[in-house]
Amino acid sequence: MLHRHIRASHRCCVLLACAALPLLSHAQVARVPLGDMPVPKQLAGPPEEMPAMRAKEPAASAVISRHALLPVRFAPGQSEAQLQISAETADARVLLLPGPAQWRAQLAGTTAKAAASTASRATALAAGAEGYRAIEYRFAQLQAGPQTLRLHSDTPGARGYVLVQGDQALELASYPLHRRQRLGERMSFNAMLGARAGDDVRIANAAGSVQQATLRVVRPDGSVQEAPMFDDGQHEDAAAGDGRFGASFVPDAPGTWIAQAVVRGTDARGRAFVRTTEHVLPVLDSDLALRASTLAARQVDGRWQLQVPVQVSTGDGHYRAFAEVWGVDASGKDVAVAWIGGISQVQDGQLALGLDPRWVQRAGARAPFTLRKLRIEDPDHFIALVTAERMPLTLPALPPSQRLGTLAIDETMRMGPRPQTAQRAMPAATGARLILVHGYCSSGVWPQQQFSNASSFIDANQNRSHDAFARLLASYGSQWNSFGTVAHSQGGAAALHLYTYYWSGLDKASGARLMQSVGTPYQGTNLAGILATLGNWFGVGCGTNSDMTYDGAAAWLAGVPASARAKVNYYTTSFASTNWYTNDYCNIATDVVLNDPEDGTVEQVYAQLPGGVNRGHTVGQCHTTGMRDPAQYLDAARNATMSANAAR
């Protein structure tokens, strides 16, 4: 609800002022050696696609919350603690997340009779095999307003979290002002309220009154620092008193940081509330830098190669890069030629980007040329390490054979020439196959017997970036001459990443549907931030994955062209409604932090792939086994349809 209002108000504010690797720790993402790297594609597209390929404003992928995730620390040697919560409805859920300890909860002042009738049950806050034990409480005499929650732990000095469900009509939105998440770069955040009643949407001061706002930052080592958030116009919060709060911090160590906005106040009806939002912030220590302010291209086998001079002493040498090529027309007016980009390795101090000369011919452009909006990002988090707004560019003369050639856009213009082998060290590949792909922190989920001519990719219980996942998938698929994919959850994004950036058997497949997916969070999931926050404290699970956060997914999609998205056929699911008075769910715990309809891990609205082929939504299926409704990947009828239509 708030996203379009945040984008608009943000603009106003700018104007105004294959072998499984060992299980990793929570702050790591598994890497894949560059020796296993497939041949990268040399991407390009027409000028009309340029806006979609530019880096997105962080405000467009703000985290929206209707919950409060509150930290609890028992004093050393103590087994009793108290926590102030705000219950906005009498049936609000309260979930204890105690880590390895055992906790019990009671409302202060509750009678013995009411305490005896309080209901509690075990559940888990989970995505895939990644999960945290939770205890859901429904208090018999819970009243709206501030409450004191008394907690007892069997482990003195324990720590954990309490998750409190809020009224769905009141939201907290927060977002970083930039994604330059590098060591020593100041990170600033904004937070604001939003409220809705039917078609009536209110934001900032119109939604409620904020009494206290805090930016709680958890360092990679688990230590915590807090700073007040201000609405005074002095903390990158736009105008004073406008209901937008700001605060910042400077990361002084590389690794995964967690930034949590904690806001307390009263809503428009005078009811006390508390809301939190959680952001995953991988902070990189990179010294990548440009070595020149001008560029020149050279001709290689009928194409142009733009050699971007860089210097770097850290990192593994491959990056995702994008830029726009501009020239002038016969009258000297600026004319857009094409966007270019892809995955590229640093070799001899240069990062190469390819350009087919026919793009210049198609645009009718001539010198002087410029390279604009250059950004070079790390390939695992898509954080910009180098940017340049405008650089003079020298291009060779058009080859005579292309001065009068066709202007139709073909595969070579979009992806570069096909290599003789898609894998640099590819063994003999034969036949065609359908590859069944699981998701994040998961294993073989697909019933392989329901698919014909299929094999299962297995990388059990691992945490991979989209890029690392895609390269493992390419390595596994290299045993066949061609293949298509049916993927679950993150596996769908990994397959799309592979097709977008690397040559593989996907490019040789034939059939109706090249890539198919079920339950893929193409635009991220709020669970990524919640699980990262818990993992930072408890140090268990598969680890944080920024590619599946809202802003991480938006950054990734900003480099996936429409031509690649159109090759994806995807399905979504959600829980079945039982009756009007029951709060339906797939998972009791995740229902508190996800917006309906959802499948227990992914909200339907964020499972959409703009430009992809939406094959429909099914009610009565959840993300994985162990949830209330059957797992979405066990639908035999849909599996038969996907198998029959799959490319191989």
C-alpha positions in Angstrom: 0.0 0.0 0.0 2.7 2.5 1.0 5.1 2.0 -1.8 3.6 4.4 -4.3 3.2 7.0 -1.7 6.8 6.6 -0.4 8.1 6.9 -4.0 6.1 10.1 -4.6 7.0 11.7 -1.2 10.6 10.7 -1.6 10.8 12.5 -5.0 9.2 15.6 -3.4 11.8 15.5 -0.5 14.6 15.3 -3.0 13.2 18.4 -4.7 12.8 20.1 -1.4 15.8 19.6 0.4 27.5 -28.8 -7.8 29.4 -30.4 -4.8 27.8 -29.2 -1.7 30.1 -26.9 0.4 30.2 -27.0 4.2 27.3 -25.3 6.1 28.2 -21.6 6.7 27.9 -19.2 9.5 25.0 -16.8 9.5 27.0 -13.9 8.0 28.3 -15.8 5.0 27.1 -16.7 1.6 28.6 -19.7 -0.1 30.9 -18.8 -3.0 31.6 -20.8 -6.1 35.2 -20.8 -7.5 35.7 -18.7 -10.7 37.1 -21.9 -12.4 33.5 -23.1 -12.5 32.3 -19.9 -14.2 30.4 -20.4 -17.5 31.1 -18.1 -20.5 29.4 -14.7 -19.8 27.0 -13.2 -22.2 27.6 -9.7 -23.6 24.2 -8.1 -22.9 22.6 -5.1 -24.7 19.2 -3.7 -25.4 17.4 -0.8 -27.1 17.1 2.7 -25.6 13.4 2.1 -24.6 14.7 -0.5 -22.1 17.1 1.9 -20.4 14.8 3.1 -17.6 14.2 -0.5 -16.5 17.9 -1.3 -16.4 18.9 1.7 -14.2 19.5 1.3 -10.5 16.2 1.7 -8.6 15.5 4.2 -5.8 15.7 2.4 -2.5 12.4 4.0 -1.5 10.6 2.0 -4.2 11.4 -1.3 -2.3 10.8 -0.1 1.3 10.2 -2.6 4.0 6.6 -2.5 5.1 5.7 -3.8 8.6 2.6 -4.5 10.7 4.5 -6.2 13.5 7.0 -5.6 16.2 10.1 -7.8 16.6 11.5 -6.8 20.0 14.8 -7.9 21.5 14.9 -9.4 25.0 18.1 -9.7 27.1 18.0 -11.4 30.5 20.4 -9.8 32.9 23.5 -12.0 33.7 22.5 -14.7 36.2 18.8 -13.7 36.0 16.0 -15.9 34.7 13.2 -13.2 34.9 12.7 -10.3 32.5 10.0 -7.8 31.5 9.2 -6.3 28.1 6.8 -3.5 27.3 4.5 -4.4 24.4 1.5 -2.7 22.8 -1.5 -4.8 21.9 -3.8 -3.1 19.4 -6.4 -5.9 19.3 -7.6 -8.3 22.0 -6.7 -11.3 19.8 -3.2 -10.3 18.9 -0.6 -13.1 18.6 2.5 -12.9 20.7 5.4 -15.2 19.7 8.4 -16.0 21.8 11.6 -16.7 19.8 14.0 -17.9 22.6 16.7 -19.6 20.6 18.0 -22.7 22.4 16.5 -21.6 25.8 13.0 -22.4 27.1 10.8 -19.5 27.9 7.4 -18.9 29.5 5.3 -15.8 29.3 2.6 -14.1 31.4 1.0 -10.7 31.3 1.7 -8.6 34.4 -1.4 -8.4 36.6 -3.1 -11.4 35.0 -5.2 -13.4 37.4 -4.3 -17.0 38.1 -7.5 -18.1 36.4 -6.8 -16.1 33.3 -3.2 -17.3 33.2 -4.4 -20.9 33.4 -6.6 -20.4 30.3 -3.9 -18.7 28.3 -3.2 -20.8 25.1 0.3 -21.5 23.9 1.6 -23.8 21.2 4.9 -24.6 19.5 5.6 -23.5 16.0 8.5 -22.3 13.9 9.4 -19.1 12.0 10.9 -20.6 8.9 11.7 -20.4 5.2 12.8 -23.7 3.7 14.9 -25.7 6.1 15.9 -22.4 7.7 13.9 -22.0 10.9 13.7 -20.8 14.4 11.7 -22.4 17.2 8.8 -20.2 18.3 6.0 -20.4 20.9 2.7 -18.7 20.1 0.7 -17.2 22.9 -2.9 -16.2 22.9 -3.7 -14.4 26.2 -7.2 -14.9 27.5 -7.5 -11.4 29.0 -5.4 -9.4 26.6 -6.6 -5.8 26.4 -5.7 -3.2 23.8 -3.0 -0.8 25.0 0.4 -0.9 26.6 1.1 -4.2 28.4 4.0 -5.6 30.5 5.0 -9.1 29.4 6.8 -11.1 32.1 9.2 -13.7 30.7 10.8 -16.6 32.5 13.8 -18.5 31.0 15.3 -21.8 32.1 18.7 -20.4 31.0 19.8 -17.3 33.1 21.3 -14.5 31.0 19.5 -15.7 27.8 18.6 -13.5 24.9 16.0 -13.7 22.1 13.1 -11.9 20.6 9.4 -11.4 21.1 7.3 -11.0 17.9 4.0 -9.1 18.4 1.2 -9.0 15.8 -0.2 -5.5 15.1 -3.3 -4.1 13.6 -3.2 -4.7 9.8 -4.5 -1.2 9.1 -1.3 0.6 10.5 2.0 0.2 8.8 5.6 1.3 9.3 7.7 1.8 6.2 11.5 2.3 6.2 14.2 2.3 3.6 17.9 3.3 3.2 18.6 6.4 1.3 21.2 4.6 -0.9 22.8 1.2 -1.4 26.4 2.1 -1.3 27.0 -0.4 1.4 30.8 -0.1 1.6 33.1 0.1 4.6 33.1 3.6 6.0 30.2 4.8 3.9 27.5 6.5 6.0 24.2 4.6 5.9 21.1 6.8 6.4 17.5 5.5 6.9 14.1 7.1 6.8 10.9 5.7 8.5 7.3 6.8 8.3 3.8 5.6 9.2 1.0 4.7 6.9 -2.7 3.8 7.6 -5.5 2.6 5.4 -9.3 2.2 5.8 -10.7 0.9 2.6 -9.7 3.2 -0.2 -8.6 5.9 2.3 -4.8 5.9 2.6 -3.0 8.2 5.0 0.8 8.6 5.5 3.1 10.2 8.0 1.4 12.5 10.5 -2.0 11.8 9.1 -1.6 8.1 10.0 -0.6 8.5 13.7 1.7 10.2 16.2 5.2 9.0 16.8 6.5 9.4 20.3 9.8 7.6 20.0 11.8 6.3 17.0 15.1 4.5 17.3 17.5 3.0 14.7 18.8 -0.2 16.3 21.9 -1.5 14.5 23.3 -5.0 15.0 26.9 -5.4 14.0 28.3 -8.6 12.3 29.7 -9.7 15.7 26.2 -9.4 17.3 26.9 -6.3 19.4 24.2 -3.6 19.3 24.3 0.2 18.9 21.2 2.5 19.0 20.6 6.0 17.8 17.5 8.1 18.0 15.6 8.9 14.8 14.7 12.6 14.3 12.0 14.5 12.5 13.8 17.8 12.7 15.0 18.3 9.1 18.6 17.9 10.2 19.1 14.1 9.9 18.3 13.6 6.1 14.7 13.3 7.1 13.3 16.0 4.7 11.3 18.8 6.3 11.0 19.2 10.1 7.8 17.9 11.5 6.6 16.2 8.3 6.3 12.7 10.0 9.4 11.3 8.3 12.2 10.3 10.7 15.8 9.9 9.9 19.0 8.5 11.5 22.4 7.1 10.2 25.4 5.1 11.2 28.8 4.4 9.7 29.7 0.6 9.3 33.3 0.1 10.4 33.6 -3.6 9.7 32.7 -5.8 6.7 30.0 -8.4 7.0 26.2 -8.5 7.4 24.8 -5.7 9.5 21.1 -5.5 10.6 19.3 -2.2 10.8 16.0 -2.1 12.6 13.7 0.8 12.9 11.7 0.7 16.2 8.8 3.2 16.3 6.4 3.7 19.2 3.4 6.1 19.3 -0.4 6.2 19.0 -2.5 5.7 15.8 -5.1 8.1 14.5 -7.6 6.5 17.0 -5.4 7.1 20.0 -4.3 3.5 20.4 -0.7 2.8 21.5 1.4 0.9 19.0 4.9 -0.4 18.4 6.3 -1.3 15.0 9.7 -2.5 13.7 11.2 -3.0 10.3 14.3 -5.1 9.6 17.0 -4.5 6.9 19.8 -6.8 5.8 22.9 -4.8 5.0 25.9 -6.7 3.6 28.8 -4.3 3.9 31.7 -4.8 1.5 35.3 -4.0 1.8 36.3 -3.3 -1.8 38.9 -0.9 -3.3 37.7 -1.2 -6.9 38.2 2.1 -8.6 38.3 3.6 -12.1 41.7 4.3 -13.5 40.6 6.8 -16.2 37.9 9.3 -17.0 37.7 8.5 -20.8 37.2 5.2 -22.7 38.1 3.8 -26.1 36.7 0.7 -27.7 38.6 -1.7 -30.0 37.2 -3.9 -32.7 37.3 -7.7 -32.0 35.9 -10.2 -34.6 33.4 -7.7 -36.0 32.3 -6.4 -32.5 33.4 -3.6 -30.3 34.9 -4.2 -26.9 34.8 -1.4 -24.4 37.8 -1.8 -22.0 36.9 -0.1 -18.7 40.2 0.5 -16.9 40.0 -0.4 -13.2 42.2 -1.2 -10.3 41.4 -3.6 -7.5 43.4 -5.6 -5.0 40.5 -7.4 -3.2 37.6 -9.5 -4.4 37.5 -12.5 -6.8 37.6 -10.5 -10.0 34.2 -10.8 -11.5 31.5 -8.1 -11.4 28.1 -7.1 -12.8 28.3 -4.0 -14.9 25.8 -1.8 -16.8 26.1 1.4 -18.8 24.3 3.4 -21.5 25.9 4.3 -24.9 24.9 7.7 -26.3 25.8 9.6 -29.5 24.4 12.5 -31.5 22.3 12.6 -34.6 22.9 14.6 -37.8 21.7 17.8 -36.1 24.0 17.3 -33.1 21.2 16.4 -30.7 21.8 13.6 -28.1 20.6 10.2 -29.2 20.5 7.0 -27.1 22.2 4.1 -28.8 21.8 1.1 -26.4 22.3 -0.1 -22.9 25.1 -2.7 -22.4 26.2 -4.9 -19.5 26.5 -8.3 -18.0 29.0 -10.3 -15.9 32.6 -9.5 -16.6 36.0 -10.5 -15.2 38.8 -8.1 -14.5 41.7 -9.1 -16.8 44.9 -7.1 -17.1 43.3 -4.2 -15.2 40.3 -3.9 -17.5 36.7 -4.9 -17.3 35.3 -5.6 -20.8 31.8 -4.8 -22.1 30.7 -5.8 -25.6 28.8 -3.7 -28.1 27.5 -4.8 -31.5 28.1 -2.0 -34.0 24.6 -2.4 -35.4 23.2 -0.7 -32.3 24.9 2.5 -33.5 23.6 1.9 -37.0 20.1 1.3 -35.7 20.1 4.6 -33.7 21.6 6.6 -36.6 24.2 7.9 -34.1 27.6 9.4 -34.7 30.4 10.9 -32.7 30.9 12.3 -30.2 29.9 9.3 -28.1 29.5 9.1 -24.3 29.2 6.3 -21.8 26.6 7.2 -19.2 25.3 5.9 -15.9 28.1 3.3 -15.6 27.8 1.1 -12.5 30.0 -1.8 -11.5 28.5 -4.0 -8.8 29.6 -7.0 -6.8 27.9 -10.1 -8.3 26.5 -11.5 -5.0 24.6 -8.5 -3.5 24.5 -6.1 -6.5 25.9 -3.2 -4.5 27.5 -0.5 -6.7 31.2 -0.4 -6.1 32.0 2.1 -8.9 29.7 4.6 -10.6 30.3 7.3 -13.3 27.6 9.5 -14.6 29.2 10.4 -17.9 32.5 9.5 -19.7 33.7 10.4 -23.2 33.8 7.3 -25.4 35.7 6.7 -28.6 34.3 4.1 -31.0 35.8 2.7 -34.2 34.3 3.4 -37.5 31.4 1.2 -38.5 32.6 -1.8 -40.5 31.7 -1.5 -44.2 29.7 -4.7 -44.1 27.4 -3.3 -41.4 26.8 0.2 -42.8 23.9 -1.1 -45.0 22.9 -4.2 -43.0 19.6 -5.2 -41.4 18.3 -3.2 -38.4 16.4 -6.0 -36.9 17.5 -6.9 -33.3 18.8 -10.4 -33.2 20.3 -12.7 -30.5 23.9 -11.7 -31.2 23.0 -8.0 -30.7 21.3 -8.8 -27.4 23.6 -11.5 -26.0 26.8 -11.5 -28.0 28.1 -14.4 -30.2 27.4 -17.9 -29.0 30.6 -19.6 -27.8 31.6 -23.0 -29.2 31.2 -24.4 -25.7 29.1 -22.8 -23.0 31.4 -24.1 -20.2 35.1 -23.3 -20.2 35.9 -26.8 -19.0 32.9 -28.6 -20.3 33.0 -32.4 -20.5 31.3 -34.2 -23.4 27.6 -33.3 -23.3 24.8 -35.3 -24.9 21.0 -35.4 -24.9 18.4 -33.2 -23.5 17.0 -33.0 -20.0 14.5 -31.3 -17.7 16.3 -30.2 -14.5 14.3 -30.0 -11.3 15.7 -27.2 -9.0 15.0 -26.7 -5.3 15.3 -23.4 -3.4 17.2 -21.7 -0.6 18.3 -23.8 2.3 16.5 -26.8 0.9 17.0 -30.1 -0.9 15.2 -32.3 -3.4 11.6 -31.3 -3.1 10.2 -32.3 -6.5 8.6 -35.8 -6.9 10.9 -36.7 -9.9 8.6 -39.6 -10.9 5.9 -37.0 -11.9 8.2 -35.6 -14.6 9.5 -37.2 -17.8 13.1 -37.2 -18.8 14.1 -35.3 -15.7 16.9 -35.1 -13.2 17.1 -33.3 -9.8 19.7 -30.7 -9.0 20.7 -31.1 -5.3 22.7 -28.7 -3.3 21.3 -29.6 0.1 20.6 -27.0 2.8 22.9 -24.3 1.4 22.9 -20.5 1.2 23.9 -19.3 -2.2 23.7 -15.9 -3.9 21.7 -16.0 -7.1 25.0 -15.8 -9.0 26.7 -18.7 -7.1 23.5 -20.8 -7.4 23.2 -20.1 -11.1 26.8 -21.2 -11.7 26.4 -24.4 -9.8 23.2 -25.1 -11.9 25.2 -24.4 -15.1 27.9 -26.9 -14.0 25.3 -29.6 -13.2 23.5 -29.0 -16.5 26.7 -29.2 -18.5 26.4 -33.0 -18.7 23.5 -32.5 -21.2 23.6 -30.7 -24.5 20.4 -28.8 -23.6 18.1 -28.5 -20.7 15.0 -26.6 -19.3 14.2 -26.0 -15.7 11.3 -26.4 -13.3 12.3 -24.6 -10.1 11.0 -24.0 -6.6 11.5 -20.8 -4.6 15.0 -19.3 -5.0 15.7 -21.9 -7.7 13.5 -19.9 -10.1 15.6 -16.8 -9.6 18.8 -18.8 -10.0 17.6 -20.2 -13.3 16.6 -16.8 -14.6 20.0 -15.4 -13.5 21.8 -18.2 -15.4 19.9 -17.6 -18.6 20.4 -13.9 -18.3 24.1 -13.7 -17.7 25.8 -17.0 -18.9 25.7 -19.3 -21.9 24.5 -22.8 -21.0 22.3 -25.6 -22.2 19.3 -23.4 -21.5 20.2 -21.5 -24.7 20.0 -24.8 -26.8 16.8 -26.1 -25.4 13.6 -26.5 -27.5 10.1 -26.6 -26.3 7.2 -24.3 -25.2 8.5 -23.3 -21.7 12.2 -22.8 -21.1 12.0 -21.9 -17.4 9.1 -22.6 -15.0 8.8 -21.9 -11.3 6.5 -22.1 -8.3 6.7 -19.9 -5.2 9.7 -17.8 -6.3 10.2 -14.5 -4.5 11.2 -12.6 -7.6 10.6 -9.3 -5.7 11.8 -10.6 -2.3 10.2 -11.6 0.9 10.0 -9.8 4.3 11.1 -13.1 5.9 14.6 -12.5 4.7 15.1 -9.6 7.0 13.3 -11.3 10.0 15.4 -14.5 9.7 18.6 -12.5 9.3 17.9 -10.5 12.4 17.3 -13.7 14.4 20.3 -15.4 12.9 22.6 -12.5 13.8 21.8 -13.2 17.4 21.5 -17.0 17.5 24.1 -17.8 14.9 22.3 -20.8 13.5 20.5 -21.6 10.3 21.7 -21.4 6.7 22.6 -17.7 6.8 21.5 -14.3 5.6 20.7 -13.9 1.9 20.3 -10.3 0.7 19.2 -11.3 -2.8 15.8 -12.3 -1.4 15.2 -9.0 0.6 12.9 -6.4 -1.0 15.7 -4.1 -1.9 18.2 -6.8 -2.8 15.6 -8.3 -5.2 14.9 -4.9 -6.8 18.6 -4.4 -7.3 18.9 -7.8 -9.0 15.9 -7.3 -11.2 17.3 -3.9 -12.4 19.8 -6.0 -14.4 17.4 -8.6 -15.9 16.1 -7.5 -19.3 12.6 -8.0 -20.5 13.8 -10.5 -23.1 15.0 -12.8 -20.4 12.0 -12.4 -18.1 9.7 -13.4 -21.0 11.2 -16.8 -21.0 9.9 -17.5 -17.5 6.5 -19.2 -16.8 5.6 -18.9 -13.1 2.9 -20.0 -10.6 1.9 -18.7 -7.2 -0.1 -20.2 -4.3 -1.6 -19.2 -1.0 -3.4 -20.8 2.0 -7.1 -21.9 1.8 -9.7 -19.8 3.6 -11.6 -22.0 6.1 -14.2 -19.6 7.5 -14.8 -15.9 8.0 -13.9 -15.8 11.7 -10.6 -17.7 11.4 -7.3 -15.9 10.8 -6.1 -18.2 8.0 -2.5 -18.9 7.5 0.1 -21.4 6.0 2.4 -20.9 9.0 1.3 -19.4 12.3 4.5 -17.5 12.8 5.2 -16.2 9.4 1.5 -15.1 9.1 2.4 -12.3 11.5 5.0 -10.8 9.2 3.6 -11.5 5.8 0.7 -9.7 4.0 -2.2 -11.9 2.7 -2.4 -13.7 0.4 0.8 -15.6 1.0 2.2 -19.1 0.9 3.9 -19.1 4.3 7.1 -17.7 2.8 6.3 -15.5 -0.1 3.5 -12.9 -0.5 1.6 -13.2 -3.8 2.3 -9.6 -4.7 6.0 -10.0 -4.4 6.0 -13.4 -6.2 5.2 -11.6 -9.5 7.8 -11.3 -12.2 7.1 -8.2 -14.3 7.6 -9.3 -17.9 7.2 -13.0 -17.1 4.3 -15.2 -18.0 2.0 -15.6 -15.0 0.4 -19.1 -15.3 -2.0 -18.6 -12.4 -2.6 -18.6 -8.7 -3.7 -21.7 -6.7 -5.5 -21.5 -3.3 -4.9 -24.2 -0.7 -1.2 -24.8 -1.2 1.7 -23.6 1.0 5.4 -23.1 0.3 6.8 -26.2 1.9 5.8 -29.4 3.7 5.0 -29.0 7.4 2.7 -26.0 6.8 -1.1 -26.2 7.2 -1.9 -26.9 3.5 -0.1 -29.3 1.1 3.2 -28.1 -0.3 3.0 -26.3 -3.6 5.5 -28.6 -5.3 3.4 -31.7 -4.7 0.6 -30.7 -7.1 0.6 -33.7 -9.4 -1.7 -32.0 -12.0 0.4 -28.9 -12.2 3.6 -31.0 -12.3 2.2 -33.0 -15.2 1.4 -29.7 -17.1 4.9 -28.3 -16.5 6.5 -31.6 -17.6 4.4 -31.7 -20.8 5.2 -28.1 -21.7 8.8 -28.0 -20.5 11.7 -27.2 -22.9 14.6 -29.7 -22.8 
